[in-house]
CSV table of C-alpha atoms in Angstrom, one decimal:
chain,number,residue,atom,x,y,z
A,26,UNK,CA,16.0,-17.6,14.0
A,27,UNK,CA,16.4,-14.4,12.0
A,28,UNK,CA,13.3,-12.2,11.6
A,29,UNK,CA,14.7,-11.0,8.2
A,30,UNK,CA,17.1,-12.7,6.0
A,31,UNK,CA,18.2,-11.4,2.6
A,32,UNK,CA,20.7,-13.3,0.6
A,33,UNK,CA,22.3,-11.9,-2.5
A,34,UNK,CA,19.2,-9.9,-3.5
A,35,UNK,CA,19.4,-7.8,-6.6
A,36,UNK,CA,16.8,-5.7,-8.4
A,37,UNK,CA,17.5,-3.6,-11.5
A,38,UNK,CA,15.5,-0.7,-12.8
A,39,UNK,CA,16.4,1.5,-15.8
A,40,UNK,CA,18.1,4.1,-13.7
A,41,UNK,CA,18.8,2.4,-10.5
A,42,UNK,CA,19.8,-1.0,-9.2
A,43,UNK,CA,20.1,-2.7,-5.9
A,44,UNK,CA,23.1,-5.0,-6.0
A,45,UNK,CA,23.7,-8.2,-4.2
A,46,UNK,CA,22.3,-7.2,-0.8
A,47,UNK,CA,22.7,-9.6,2.0
A,48,UNK,CA,21.6,-8.8,5.5
A,49,UNK,CA,20.1,-10.6,8.6
A,50,UNK,CA,18.1,-9.2,11.4
A,51,UNK,CA,18.2,-11.6,14.4
A,52,UNK,CA,14.9,-12.0,16.2
A,53,UNK,CA,14.5,-9.7,19.2
A,54,UNK,CA,16.7,-7.0,17.7
A,55,UNK,CA,16.3,-3.6,16.1
A,56,UNK,CA,18.1,-2.8,12.8
A,57,UNK,CA,18.4,0.7,11.6
A,58,UNK,CA,18.6,1.0,7.8
A,59,UNK,CA,20.4,4.2,6.7
A,60,UNK,CA,21.4,5.7,3.4
A,61,UNK,CA,20.9,8.9,1.4
A,62,UNK,CA,17.8,9.6,-0.6
A,63,UNK,CA,17.6,7.1,-3.5
A,64,UNK,CA,20.1,4.7,-1.9
A,65,UNK,CA,17.5,1.9,-2.1
A,66,UNK,CA,16.0,1.8,1.4
A,67,UNK,CA,12.4,1.9,0.2
A,68,UNK,CA,13.2,-0.5,-2.6
A,69,UNK,CA,14.6,-2.9,0.0
A,70,UNK,CA,11.4,-2.6,2.1
A,71,UNK,CA,9.3,-3.2,-1.0
A,72,UNK,CA,11.4,-6.3,-1.8
A,73,UNK,CA,11.0,-7.6,1.8
A,74,UNK,CA,7.2,-7.3,1.5
A,75,UNK,CA,7.3,-8.7,-2.0
A,76,UNK,CA,5.5,-5.8,-3.5
A,77,UNK,CA,8.4,-5.5,-5.8
A,78,UNK,CA,9.7,-8.7,-7.4
A,79,UNK,CA,13.4,-9.4,-6.9
A,80,UNK,CA,15.5,-10.3,-9.9
A,81,UNK,CA,17.7,-12.8,-7.9
A,82,UNK,CA,18.5,-13.9,-4.4
A,83,UNK,CA,16.4,-15.1,-1.5
A,84,UNK,CA,14.3,-13.4,1.1
A,85,UNK,CA,13.0,-15.1,4.3
A,86,UNK,CA,10.7,-13.1,6.6
A,87,UNK,CA,9.9,-14.8,9.9
A,88,UNK,CA,11.3,-17.9,8.4
A,89,UNK,CA,9.1,-17.9,5.4
A,90,UNK,CA,10.1,-17.3,1.7
A,91,UNK,CA,8.4,-14.0,0.8
A,92,UNK,CA,7.5,-15.3,-2.6
A,93,UNK,CA,5.6,-18.4,-1.3
A,94,UNK,CA,1.9,-18.5,-2.0
A,95,UNK,CA,0.9,-18.1,1.7
A,96,UNK,CA,3.1,-15.2,2.4
A,97,UNK,CA,0.0,-13.0,2.9
A,98,UNK,CA,-0.5,-15.0,6.1
A,99,UNK,CA,2.9,-14.0,7.4
A,100,UNK,CA,1.9,-10.4,6.8
A,101,UNK,CA,-0.5,-10.9,9.8
A,102,UNK,CA,2.6,-10.8,11.9
A,103,UNK,CA,4.1,-7.7,10.3
A,104,UNK,CA,3.3,-4.2,11.3
A,105,UNK,CA,4.2,-1.8,8.6
A,106,UNK,CA,4.5,2.0,8.5
A,107,UNK,CA,5.5,3.6,5.2
A,108,UNK,CA,6.9,7.1,4.5
A,109,UNK,CA,3.2,8.3,4.4
A,110,UNK,CA,0.1,6.8,5.9
A,111,UNK,CA,-1.8,6.3,2.6
A,112,UNK,CA,-5.3,6.1,4.1
A,113,UNK,CA,-8.1,7.5,1.9
A,114,UNK,CA,-8.7,11.1,3.0
A,115,UNK,CA,-12.3,10.7,4.0
A,116,UNK,CA,-11.6,8.0,6.7
A,117,UNK,CA,-11.2,8.8,10.4
A,118,UNK,CA,-9.7,6.7,13.2
A,119,UNK,CA,-12.9,4.9,14.0
A,120,UNK,CA,-13.3,3.9,10.3
A,121,UNK,CA,-9.7,2.7,10.3
A,122,UNK,CA,-10.4,0.5,13.4
A,123,UNK,CA,-13.4,-1.1,11.7
A,124,UNK,CA,-11.4,-1.8,8.5
A,125,UNK,CA,-8.4,-3.2,10.3
A,126,UNK,CA,-10.6,-5.3,12.6
A,127,UNK,CA,-11.7,-7.1,9.4
A,128,UNK,CA,-8.2,-7.2,8.0
A,129,UNK,CA,-6.1,-8.6,10.8
A,130,UNK,CA,-7.1,-11.7,12.7
A,131,UNK,CA,-5.4,-10.4,15.9
A,132,UNK,CA,-6.6,-6.9,15.7
A,133,UNK,CA,-7.0,-5.4,19.2
A,134,UNK,CA,-9.4,-2.5,19.4
A,135,UNK,CA,-8.5,-1.6,23.0
A,136,UNK,CA,-4.8,-1.3,22.1
A,137,UNK,CA,-5.6,0.8,19.0
A,138,UNK,CA,-7.8,3.3,20.9
A,139,UNK,CA,-5.2,3.5,23.7
A,140,UNK,CA,-2.7,4.6,21.2
A,141,UNK,CA,-5.2,7.0,19.6
A,142,UNK,CA,-5.7,8.6,23.1
A,143,UNK,CA,-1.9,8.5,23.8
A,144,UNK,CA,-1.2,10.3,20.5
A,145,UNK,CA,-4.0,12.7,21.2
A,146,UNK,CA,-5.7,11.9,17.9
A,147,UNK,CA,-9.3,12.8,17.2
A,148,UNK,CA,-11.4,9.7,16.6
A,149,UNK,CA,-13.8,11.4,14.3
A,150,UNK,CA,-11.6,13.9,12.5
A,151,UNK,CA,-11.2,13.0,8.8
A,152,UNK,CA,-7.8,11.9,7.8
A,153,UNK,CA,-7.4,14.8,5.3
A,154,UNK,CA,-7.6,17.3,8.2
A,155,UNK,CA,-4.8,15.6,10.1
A,156,UNK,CA,-1.3,17.1,10.1
A,157,UNK,CA,1.5,15.0,8.7
A,158,UNK,CA,2.6,14.1,12.2
A,159,UNK,CA,-1.0,13.0,13.1
A,160,UNK,CA,-1.2,10.9,10.0
A,161,UNK,CA,2.0,9.1,10.8
A,162,UNK,CA,0.8,8.6,14.4
A,163,UNK,CA,-2.4,7.0,13.1
A,164,UNK,CA,-0.3,4.7,10.8
A,165,UNK,CA,2.0,3.8,13.8
A,166,UNK,CA,-1.1,3.0,16.0
A,167,UNK,CA,-2.4,0.8,13.2
A,168,UNK,CA,0.9,-1.1,12.9
A,169,UNK,CA,1.1,-1.7,16.6
A,170,UNK,CA,-2.4,-2.9,17.2
A,171,UNK,CA,-2.5,-6.4,15.7
A,172,UNK,CA,0.2,-8.1,17.8
A,173,UNK,CA,2.9,-8.0,15.1
A,174,UNK,CA,6.1,-9.9,15.6
A,175,UNK,CA,8.0,-7.8,13.2
A,176,UNK,CA,7.8,-4.0,12.7
A,177,UNK,CA,8.9,-2.6,9.4
A,178,UNK,CA,9.1,1.2,9.4
A,179,UNK,CA,10.0,3.3,6.4
A,180,UNK,CA,10.8,6.9,7.6
A,181,UNK,CA,8.0,6.4,10.2
A,182,UNK,CA,9.2,9.2,12.5
A,183,UNK,CA,9.9,11.8,9.9
A,184,UNK,CA,7.6,14.8,10.2
A,185,UNK,CA,7.1,14.3,13.9
A,186,UNK,CA,8.3,16.8,16.5
A,187,UNK,CA,11.2,15.7,18.8
A,188,UNK,CA,9.1,15.1,21.8
A,189,UNK,CA,6.6,12.7,20.1
A,190,UNK,CA,9.5,11.2,18.1
A,191,UNK,CA,11.2,10.3,21.4
A,192,UNK,CA,7.9,8.9,22.7
A,193,UNK,CA,7.5,6.7,19.6
A,194,UNK,CA,11.1,5.6,19.7
A,195,UNK,CA,10.4,4.5,23.3
A,196,UNK,CA,7.4,2.5,22.1
A,197,UNK,CA,9.5,0.8,19.5
A,198,UNK,CA,12.1,0.0,22.1
A,199,UNK,CA,9.4,-1.4,24.4
A,200,UNK,CA,8.1,-3.5,21.5
A,201,UNK,CA,11.4,-5.5,21.4
A,202,UNK,CA,11.2,-6.3,25.1
A,203,UNK,CA,9.3,-9.4,23.9
A,204,UNK,CA,12.0,-11.7,22.8
A,205,UNK,CA,10.3,-12.7,19.6
A,206,UNK,CA,9.7,-9.1,18.5
A,207,UNK,CA,12.0,-7.4,15.9
A,208,UNK,CA,12.1,-4.0,14.2
A,209,UNK,CA,13.6,-2.8,10.9
A,210,UNK,CA,13.6,0.9,10.8
A,211,UNK,CA,14.8,3.1,8.0
A,212,UNK,CA,15.3,6.8,8.8
A,213,UNK,CA,17.2,9.9,7.9
A,214,UNK,CA,17.2,10.8,11.5
A,215,UNK,CA,20.3,8.9,12.5
A,216,UNK,CA,20.3,10.2,16.1
A,217,UNK,CA,17.0,8.2,16.6
A,218,UNK,CA,18.5,5.1,15.1
A,219,UNK,CA,21.6,5.5,17.2
A,220,UNK,CA,19.4,5.5,20.3
A,221,UNK,CA,17.6,2.3,19.6
A,222,UNK,CA,19.3,0.1,17.0
A,223,UNK,CA,21.2,-3.0,17.8
A,224,UNK,CA,22.4,-3.3,14.2
A,225,UNK,CA,23.0,-0.7,11.5
A,226,UNK,CA,22.8,-1.5,7.8
A,227,UNK,CA,24.1,1.2,5.4
A,228,UNK,CA,22.9,1.3,1.8
A,229,UNK,CA,24.7,3.6,-0.6
A,230,UNK,CA,23.8,3.9,-4.3
A,231,UNK,CA,22.1,0.5,-4.2
A,232,UNK,CA,25.0,-1.3,-2.5
A,233,UNK,CA,25.1,-2.5,1.1
A,234,UNK,CA,28.3,-0.9,2.5
A,235,UNK,CA,27.9,-2.6,5.9
A,236,UNK,CA,25.5,-4.4,8.2
A,237,UNK,CA,27.1,-4.5,11.6
A,238,UNK,CA,26.3,-4.4,15.3
A,239,UNK,CA,26.0,-0.8,16.3
A,240,UNK,CA,28.3,-1.1,19.3
A,241,UNK,CA,30.9,-2.9,17.2
A,242,UNK,CA,30.8,-0.1,14.7
A,243,UNK,CA,31.3,2.5,17.3
A,244,UNK,CA,34.1,0.6,18.9
A,245,UNK,CA,35.8,-0.2,15.6
A,246,UNK,CA,35.9,3.2,14.0
A,247,UNK,CA,37.4,6.5,15.2
A,248,UNK,CA,38.0,9.9,13.7
A,249,UNK,CA,41.6,11.1,13.4
A,250,UNK,CA,42.6,14.7,12.7
A,251,UNK,CA,46.0,14.7,11.0
A,252,UNK,CA,48.1,17.2,9.2
A,253,UNK,CA,48.7,16.5,5.6
A,254,UNK,CA,52.4,16.0,6.2
A,255,UNK,CA,51.7,13.2,8.8
A,256,UNK,CA,49.1,11.4,6.7
A,257,UNK,CA,51.7,9.1,5.1
A,258,UNK,CA,52.3,7.6,8.5
A,259,UNK,CA,48.7,6.1,8.5
A,260,UNK,CA,48.4,2.7,7.0
A,261,UNK,CA,46.2,3.0,3.9
A,262,UNK,CA,44.2,-0.1,4.8
A,263,UNK,CA,43.2,1.5,8.1
A,264,UNK,CA,41.5,4.5,6.3
A,265,UNK,CA,37.8,4.0,5.7
A,266,UNK,CA,37.2,7.5,4.4
A,267,UNK,CA,38.8,10.9,4.4
A,268,UNK,CA,38.0,14.6,4.1
A,269,UNK,CA,41.0,16.5,2.9
A,270,UNK,CA,41.5,20.2,3.9
A,271,UNK,CA,44.2,22.6,2.9
A,272,UNK,CA,46.6,21.8,5.8
A,273,UNK,CA,45.0,18.9,7.6
A,274,UNK,CA,42.7,15.9,6.9
A,275,UNK,CA,39.9,14.2,8.8
A,276,UNK,CA,40.2,10.4,8.6
A,277,UNK,CA,37.7,7.8,9.6
A,278,UNK,CA,40.0,4.9,10.6
A,279,UNK,CA,39.9,1.4,12.0
A,280,UNK,CA,41.1,1.7,15.6
A,281,UNK,CA,42.7,-1.7,15.5
A,282,UNK,CA,45.0,-0.8,12.7
A,283,UNK,CA,46.2,2.5,14.1
A,284,UNK,CA,49.0,3.1,16.5
A,285,UNK,CA,47.8,4.1,20.0
A,286,UNK,CA,50.1,7.1,19.7
A,287,UNK,CA,47.3,8.8,17.7
A,288,UNK,CA,44.6,10.5,19.6
A,289,UNK,CA,41.3,9.2,18.1
A,290,UNK,CA,37.9,10.9,18.6
A,291,UNK,CA,34.9,8.6,18.8
A,292,UNK,CA,33.0,8.3,15.4
A,293,UNK,CA,29.2,8.5,15.4
A,294,UNK,CA,27.1,6.5,12.9
A,295,UNK,CA,26.4,9.7,10.9
A,296,UNK,CA,30.2,10.4,10.6
A,297,UNK,CA,31.0,6.9,9.5
A,298,UNK,CA,28.2,7.1,7.0
A,299,UNK,CA,29.4,10.4,5.5
A,300,UNK,CA,33.0,9.2,5.3
A,301,UNK,CA,32.1,6.0,3.6
A,302,UNK,CA,29.8,7.8,1.2
A,303,UNK,CA,32.6,10.2,0.2
A,304,UNK,CA,35.0,7.3,-0.2
A,305,UNK,CA,32.6,5.5,-2.5
A,306,UNK,CA,32.0,8.4,-4.9
B,15,UNK,CA,-11.9,-9.1,2.1
B,16,UNK,CA,-14.7,-7.5,4.1
B,17,UNK,CA,-12.2,-4.9,5.4
B,18,UNK,CA,-11.5,-3.8,1.8
B,19,UNK,CA,-15.2,-3.6,0.9
B,20,UNK,CA,-15.9,-1.7,4.1
B,21,UNK,CA,-13.1,0.8,3.3
B,22,UNK,CA,-14.6,1.3,-0.2
B,23,UNK,CA,-18.1,1.8,1.3
B,24,UNK,CA,-16.7,4.4,3.7
B,25,UNK,CA,-14.8,6.1,0.9
B,26,UNK,CA,-17.9,6.4,-1.3
B,27,UNK,CA,-20.4,7.1,1.4
B,28,UNK,CA,-21.1,10.7,0.2
B,29,UNK,CA,-21.4,9.4,-3.4
B,30,UNK,CA,-23.7,6.6,-2.2
B,31,UNK,CA,-26.1,9.0,-0.5
B,32,UNK,CA,-26.3,11.0,-3.8
B,33,UNK,CA,-26.7,7.8,-5.8
B,34,UNK,CA,-29.5,6.5,-3.5
B,35,UNK,CA,-31.3,9.8,-3.9
B,36,UNK,CA,-30.8,9.7,-7.6
B,37,UNK,CA,-32.1,6.1,-7.9
B,38,UNK,CA,-35.1,6.8,-5.7
B,39,UNK,CA,-36.0,9.9,-7.8
B,40,UNK,CA,-35.6,8.2,-11.1
B,41,UNK,CA,-37.3,5.0,-9.7
B,42,UNK,CA,-40.4,7.1,-9.2
B,43,UNK,CA,-40.2,8.3,-12.8
B,44,UNK,CA,-40.8,4.7,-14.0
B,45,UNK,CA,-39.1,5.1,-17.3
B,46,UNK,CA,-37.1,2.2,-18.8
B,47,UNK,CA,-34.4,4.4,-20.2
B,48,UNK,CA,-33.8,6.1,-16.8
B,49,UNK,CA,-33.9,2.7,-15.1
B,50,UNK,CA,-31.1,1.6,-17.4
B,51,UNK,CA,-29.2,4.7,-16.7
B,52,UNK,CA,-29.5,4.4,-12.9
B,53,UNK,CA,-28.3,0.9,-12.8
B,54,UNK,CA,-25.5,1.4,-15.2
B,55,UNK,CA,-24.4,4.5,-13.2
B,56,UNK,CA,-24.2,2.2,-10.1
B,57,UNK,CA,-21.7,0.0,-11.9
B,58,UNK,CA,-19.4,3.0,-12.1
B,59,UNK,CA,-19.0,3.4,-8.4
B,60,UNK,CA,-15.9,1.1,-8.1
B,61,UNK,CA,-14.2,3.5,-10.6
B,62,UNK,CA,-15.0,6.4,-8.3
B,63,UNK,CA,-13.5,4.5,-5.4
B,64,UNK,CA,-10.4,3.6,-7.5
B,65,UNK,CA,-10.0,7.3,-8.1
B,66,UNK,CA,-10.0,8.0,-4.4
B,67,UNK,CA,-7.6,5.2,-3.8
B,68,UNK,CA,-5.2,6.5,-6.5
B,69,UNK,CA,-5.3,10.0,-5.0
B,70,UNK,CA,-4.4,8.6,-1.5
B,71,UNK,CA,-2.0,6.0,-3.0
B,72,UNK,CA,-3.9,3.5,-1.0
B,73,UNK,CA,-2.5,0.6,-3.0
B,74,UNK,CA,1.0,1.2,-1.5
B,75,UNK,CA,-0.4,0.4,1.9
B,76,UNK,CA,-3.0,-2.3,0.7
B,77,UNK,CA,-0.2,-4.3,-0.9
B,78,UNK,CA,1.5,-4.5,2.5
B,79,UNK,CA,-1.6,-5.8,4.3
B,80,UNK,CA,-2.5,-9.5,4.5
B,81,UNK,CA,-4.5,-9.6,1.3
B,82,UNK,CA,-4.0,-11.6,-1.9
B,83,UNK,CA,-4.2,-10.0,-5.3
B,84,UNK,CA,-7.5,-11.9,-5.8
B,85,UNK,CA,-8.9,-10.1,-2.8
B,86,UNK,CA,-7.5,-6.7,-3.7
B,87,UNK,CA,-8.9,-6.9,-7.2
B,88,UNK,CA,-12.0,-9.0,-6.4
B,89,UNK,CA,-13.2,-6.5,-3.8
B,90,UNK,CA,-13.8,-3.9,-6.6
B,91,UNK,CA,-15.9,-6.5,-8.5
B,92,UNK,CA,-17.9,-7.3,-5.4
B,93,UNK,CA,-18.4,-3.6,-4.8
B,94,UNK,CA,-19.7,-3.3,-8.3
B,95,UNK,CA,-22.0,-6.2,-7.9
B,96,UNK,CA,-23.3,-4.8,-4.6
B,97,UNK,CA,-23.9,-1.4,-6.2
B,98,UNK,CA,-25.7,-2.8,-9.2
B,99,UNK,CA,-27.7,-5.3,-7.1
B,100,UNK,CA,-28.7,-2.5,-4.6
B,101,UNK,CA,-29.7,-0.2,-7.5
B,102,UNK,CA,-31.8,-2.9,-9.1
B,103,UNK,CA,-33.4,-3.9,-5.8
B,104,UNK,CA,-34.4,-0.3,-5.1
B,105,UNK,CA,-35.9,0.1,-8.6
B,106,UNK,CA,-38.0,-3.1,-8.1
B,107,UNK,CA,-39.1,-1.9,-4.6
B,108,UNK,CA,-40.3,1.4,-6.0
B,109,UNK,CA,-42.0,-0.4,-8.9
B,110,UNK,CA,-43.7,-2.6,-6.3
B,111,UNK,CA,-44.9,0.5,-4.4
B,112,UNK,CA,-46.4,1.8,-7.7
B,113,UNK,CA,-48.2,-1.5,-8.1
B,114,UNK,CA,-49.8,-1.1,-4.7
B,115,UNK,CA,-51.3,2.2,-5.7
B,116,UNK,CA,-52.4,0.7,-9.0
B,117,UNK,CA,-50.3,3.0,-11.1
B,118,UNK,CA,-48.2,0.3,-12.6
B,119,UNK,CA,-47.9,-3.5,-13.0
B,120,UNK,CA,-45.0,-6.0,-13.2
B,121,UNK,CA,-45.2,-6.9,-16.9
B,122,UNK,CA,-42.9,-9.7,-18.3
B,123,UNK,CA,-41.3,-7.0,-20.4
B,124,UNK,CA,-40.2,-5.2,-17.2
B,125,UNK,CA,-38.2,-8.2,-15.9
B,126,UNK,CA,-36.6,-8.6,-19.3
B,127,UNK,CA,-35.5,-5.0,-19.4
B,128,UNK,CA,-34.3,-5.2,-15.8
B,129,UNK,CA,-32.3,-8.4,-16.5
B,130,UNK,CA,-30.7,-7.0,-19.7
B,131,UNK,CA,-29.9,-3.7,-17.8
B,132,UNK,CA,-28.2,-5.6,-15.0
B,133,UNK,CA,-26.2,-7.6,-17.6
B,134,UNK,CA,-25.3,-4.4,-19.4
B,135,UNK,CA,-24.1,-2.8,-16.1
B,136,UNK,CA,-21.9,-5.8,-15.4
B,137,UNK,CA,-20.5,-5.6,-19.0
B,138,UNK,CA,-19.6,-2.0,-18.4
B,139,UNK,CA,-17.9,-2.9,-15.2
B,140,UNK,CA,-16.1,-5.8,-16.9
B,141,UNK,CA,-14.7,-3.6,-19.6
B,142,UNK,CA,-13.9,-0.7,-17.3
B,143,UNK,CA,-12.0,-2.3,-14.5
B,144,UNK,CA,-9.1,-3.9,-16.4
B,145,UNK,CA,-8.4,-0.5,-18.0
B,146,UNK,CA,-8.5,1.3,-14.7
B,147,UNK,CA,-6.2,-1.3,-13.0
B,148,UNK,CA,-3.9,-1.1,-16.0
B,149,UNK,CA,-3.3,2.6,-16.6
B,150,UNK,CA,-5.1,4.3,-13.7
B,151,UNK,CA,-8.5,6.0,-13.5
B,152,UNK,CA,-7.8,9.2,-15.5
B,153,UNK,CA,-6.2,7.6,-18.6
B,154,UNK,CA,-8.4,4.4,-18.1
B,155,UNK,CA,-11.6,6.5,-18.5
B,156,UNK,CA,-10.3,8.0,-21.7
B,157,UNK,CA,-9.3,4.6,-23.1
B,158,UNK,CA,-12.7,3.2,-22.0
B,159,UNK,CA,-14.6,5.9,-23.9
B,160,UNK,CA,-12.5,5.3,-27.1
B,161,UNK,CA,-13.0,1.5,-26.7
B,162,UNK,CA,-16.8,1.9,-26.3
B,163,UNK,CA,-17.1,4.2,-29.2
B,164,UNK,CA,-15.1,1.8,-31.4
B,165,UNK,CA,-17.2,-1.2,-30.3
B,166,UNK,CA,-20.5,0.7,-30.9
B,167,UNK,CA,-19.3,1.7,-34.4
B,168,UNK,CA,-18.3,-1.9,-35.1
B,169,UNK,CA,-21.6,-3.2,-33.7
B,170,UNK,CA,-23.7,-0.8,-35.8
B,171,UNK,CA,-21.9,-1.7,-39.0
B,172,UNK,CA,-22.0,-5.4,-38.2
B,173,UNK,CA,-25.7,-5.4,-37.4
B,174,UNK,CA,-26.4,-3.8,-40.8
B,175,UNK,CA,-24.9,-6.8,-42.4
B,176,UNK,CA,-26.4,-9.5,-40.2
B,177,UNK,CA,-29.7,-10.3,-41.8
B,178,UNK,CA,-30.8,-12.9,-39.3
B,179,UNK,CA,-31.0,-10.4,-36.5
B,180,UNK,CA,-33.5,-8.4,-38.5
B,181,UNK,CA,-35.7,-11.4,-39.1
B,182,UNK,CA,-35.5,-12.6,-35.5
B,183,UNK,CA,-39.0,-12.6,-34.0
B,184,UNK,CA,-38.2,-13.7,-30.5
B,185,UNK,CA,-35.4,-12.5,-28.3
B,186,UNK,CA,-35.8,-15.3,-25.7
B,187,UNK,CA,-32.6,-17.2,-26.5
B,188,UNK,CA,-30.7,-14.0,-26.3
B,189,UNK,CA,-32.3,-13.3,-22.9
B,190,UNK,CA,-31.4,-16.7,-21.6
B,191,UNK,CA,-27.8,-16.4,-22.9
B,192,UNK,CA,-27.2,-12.9,-21.5
B,193,UNK,CA,-26.6,-13.8,-17.8
B,194,UNK,CA,-24.3,-16.7,-18.8
B,195,UNK,CA,-22.3,-14.6,-21.3
B,196,UNK,CA,-22.1,-11.8,-18.7
B,197,UNK,CA,-20.7,-14.2,-16.1
B,198,UNK,CA,-18.1,-15.5,-18.5
B,199,UNK,CA,-17.1,-11.9,-19.5
B,200,UNK,CA,-16.9,-11.0,-15.8
B,201,UNK,CA,-14.5,-13.9,-15.1
B,202,UNK,CA,-12.3,-13.0,-18.1
B,203,UNK,CA,-12.3,-9.4,-16.9
B,204,UNK,CA,-11.3,-10.4,-13.4
B,205,UNK,CA,-8.4,-12.4,-14.7
B,206,UNK,CA,-7.3,-9.4,-16.9
B,207,UNK,CA,-7.6,-7.0,-14.0
B,208,UNK,CA,-5.4,-9.2,-11.9
B,209,UNK,CA,-2.7,-9.2,-14.6
B,210,UNK,CA,-3.1,-5.5,-14.9
B,211,UNK,CA,-2.9,-4.9,-11.2
B,212,UNK,CA,0.3,-7.0,-10.9
B,213,UNK,CA,1.9,-5.0,-13.7
B,214,UNK,CA,0.7,-1.5,-12.7
């Protein structure tokens, strides 16, 4: 079963539209959702949680249509962290525990306070006095403390220092050790996603350019530095994107369609993303 | 839904302490006008909480939690009912303390004023909340004031022309009808607030 299934989902606003997005996150996997600012990542997450109504298409979350009347029950199994924590400023961690205890059926106080201690958060400090990093840690602790099966994280690690980010990435990784646990994580920090994702979905200007297994992407694409005079020897269909210089060009190419005579450098996710974005403009 | 109400109570705890003090003080003054003012003020507490929610963008998170629109909107009505109920209860308790010392007595008129005051407080809540859910607290307050002034002007003009009100010797049918009318208006308001919430 897929934890998330989007089929031909579209949503149009006045100045932006998300067009015909189809993606599947298999249960037990981590999917990284990448894209530039305004590409549609947060809209996609809002559509998944049905806080924004889609114009067309179908969305199944943990096997349930997200527009069904009892979808709020499915939300019991979803841990969510948005780009900000959005708790009222007067609350502190103990208040959050009391509120969430009465919100989620499976709320586990001991797990919540373990995270609070692990993240070195004060239990009594008002939310407004937290730094951005502390706020996000509180949101992450909340999302992880009600036995969710699916974690949806929208820029959850932004604003955190590299050490705690690494620690949190490890927590997300641990989370998927249970075979029915899945994670969808959108982030600008592609190095984090590269570390943990099984799948990468790339949104660009409201279109899904690819949704592939990360390892396949890394195997399939390579970077080729070639002089402008030799560029004609490269089959056009092999070129995914290019950056032209005065005397030479950088090409992102499909390895399978390129002669082995060429010396290809490995392509990282960020490079593939940049090449594709350039090509699409 | 208790989680939502608890969140609201935590949010307005400081305001609640002030309100309690205010109600106790004016309760001891034993003036009908102030009693009305205190209870109506209590009905405004959900608006204060909505203001805090707006500032924190709490709804972005709340929409992701396992709550229905009924619960998200209904919690504010329940909070309003709790505030008005608590304010009225404290007023009655203080009045009762006064009766013990022989300084006051529970007259039938007192209960009529209390009942109509509670109904008025709920009416204010009913008119207020859909505006707040629709366009937010800041603009909602402005629209609410405009609306109330317009209604009052209309009512004053209309009453001048309704002769039967002037000749009415007993208000008892009106008293009996007030709670039922308030309940119906609350229900309509709740439905409007849900529509406003979904489209906000």
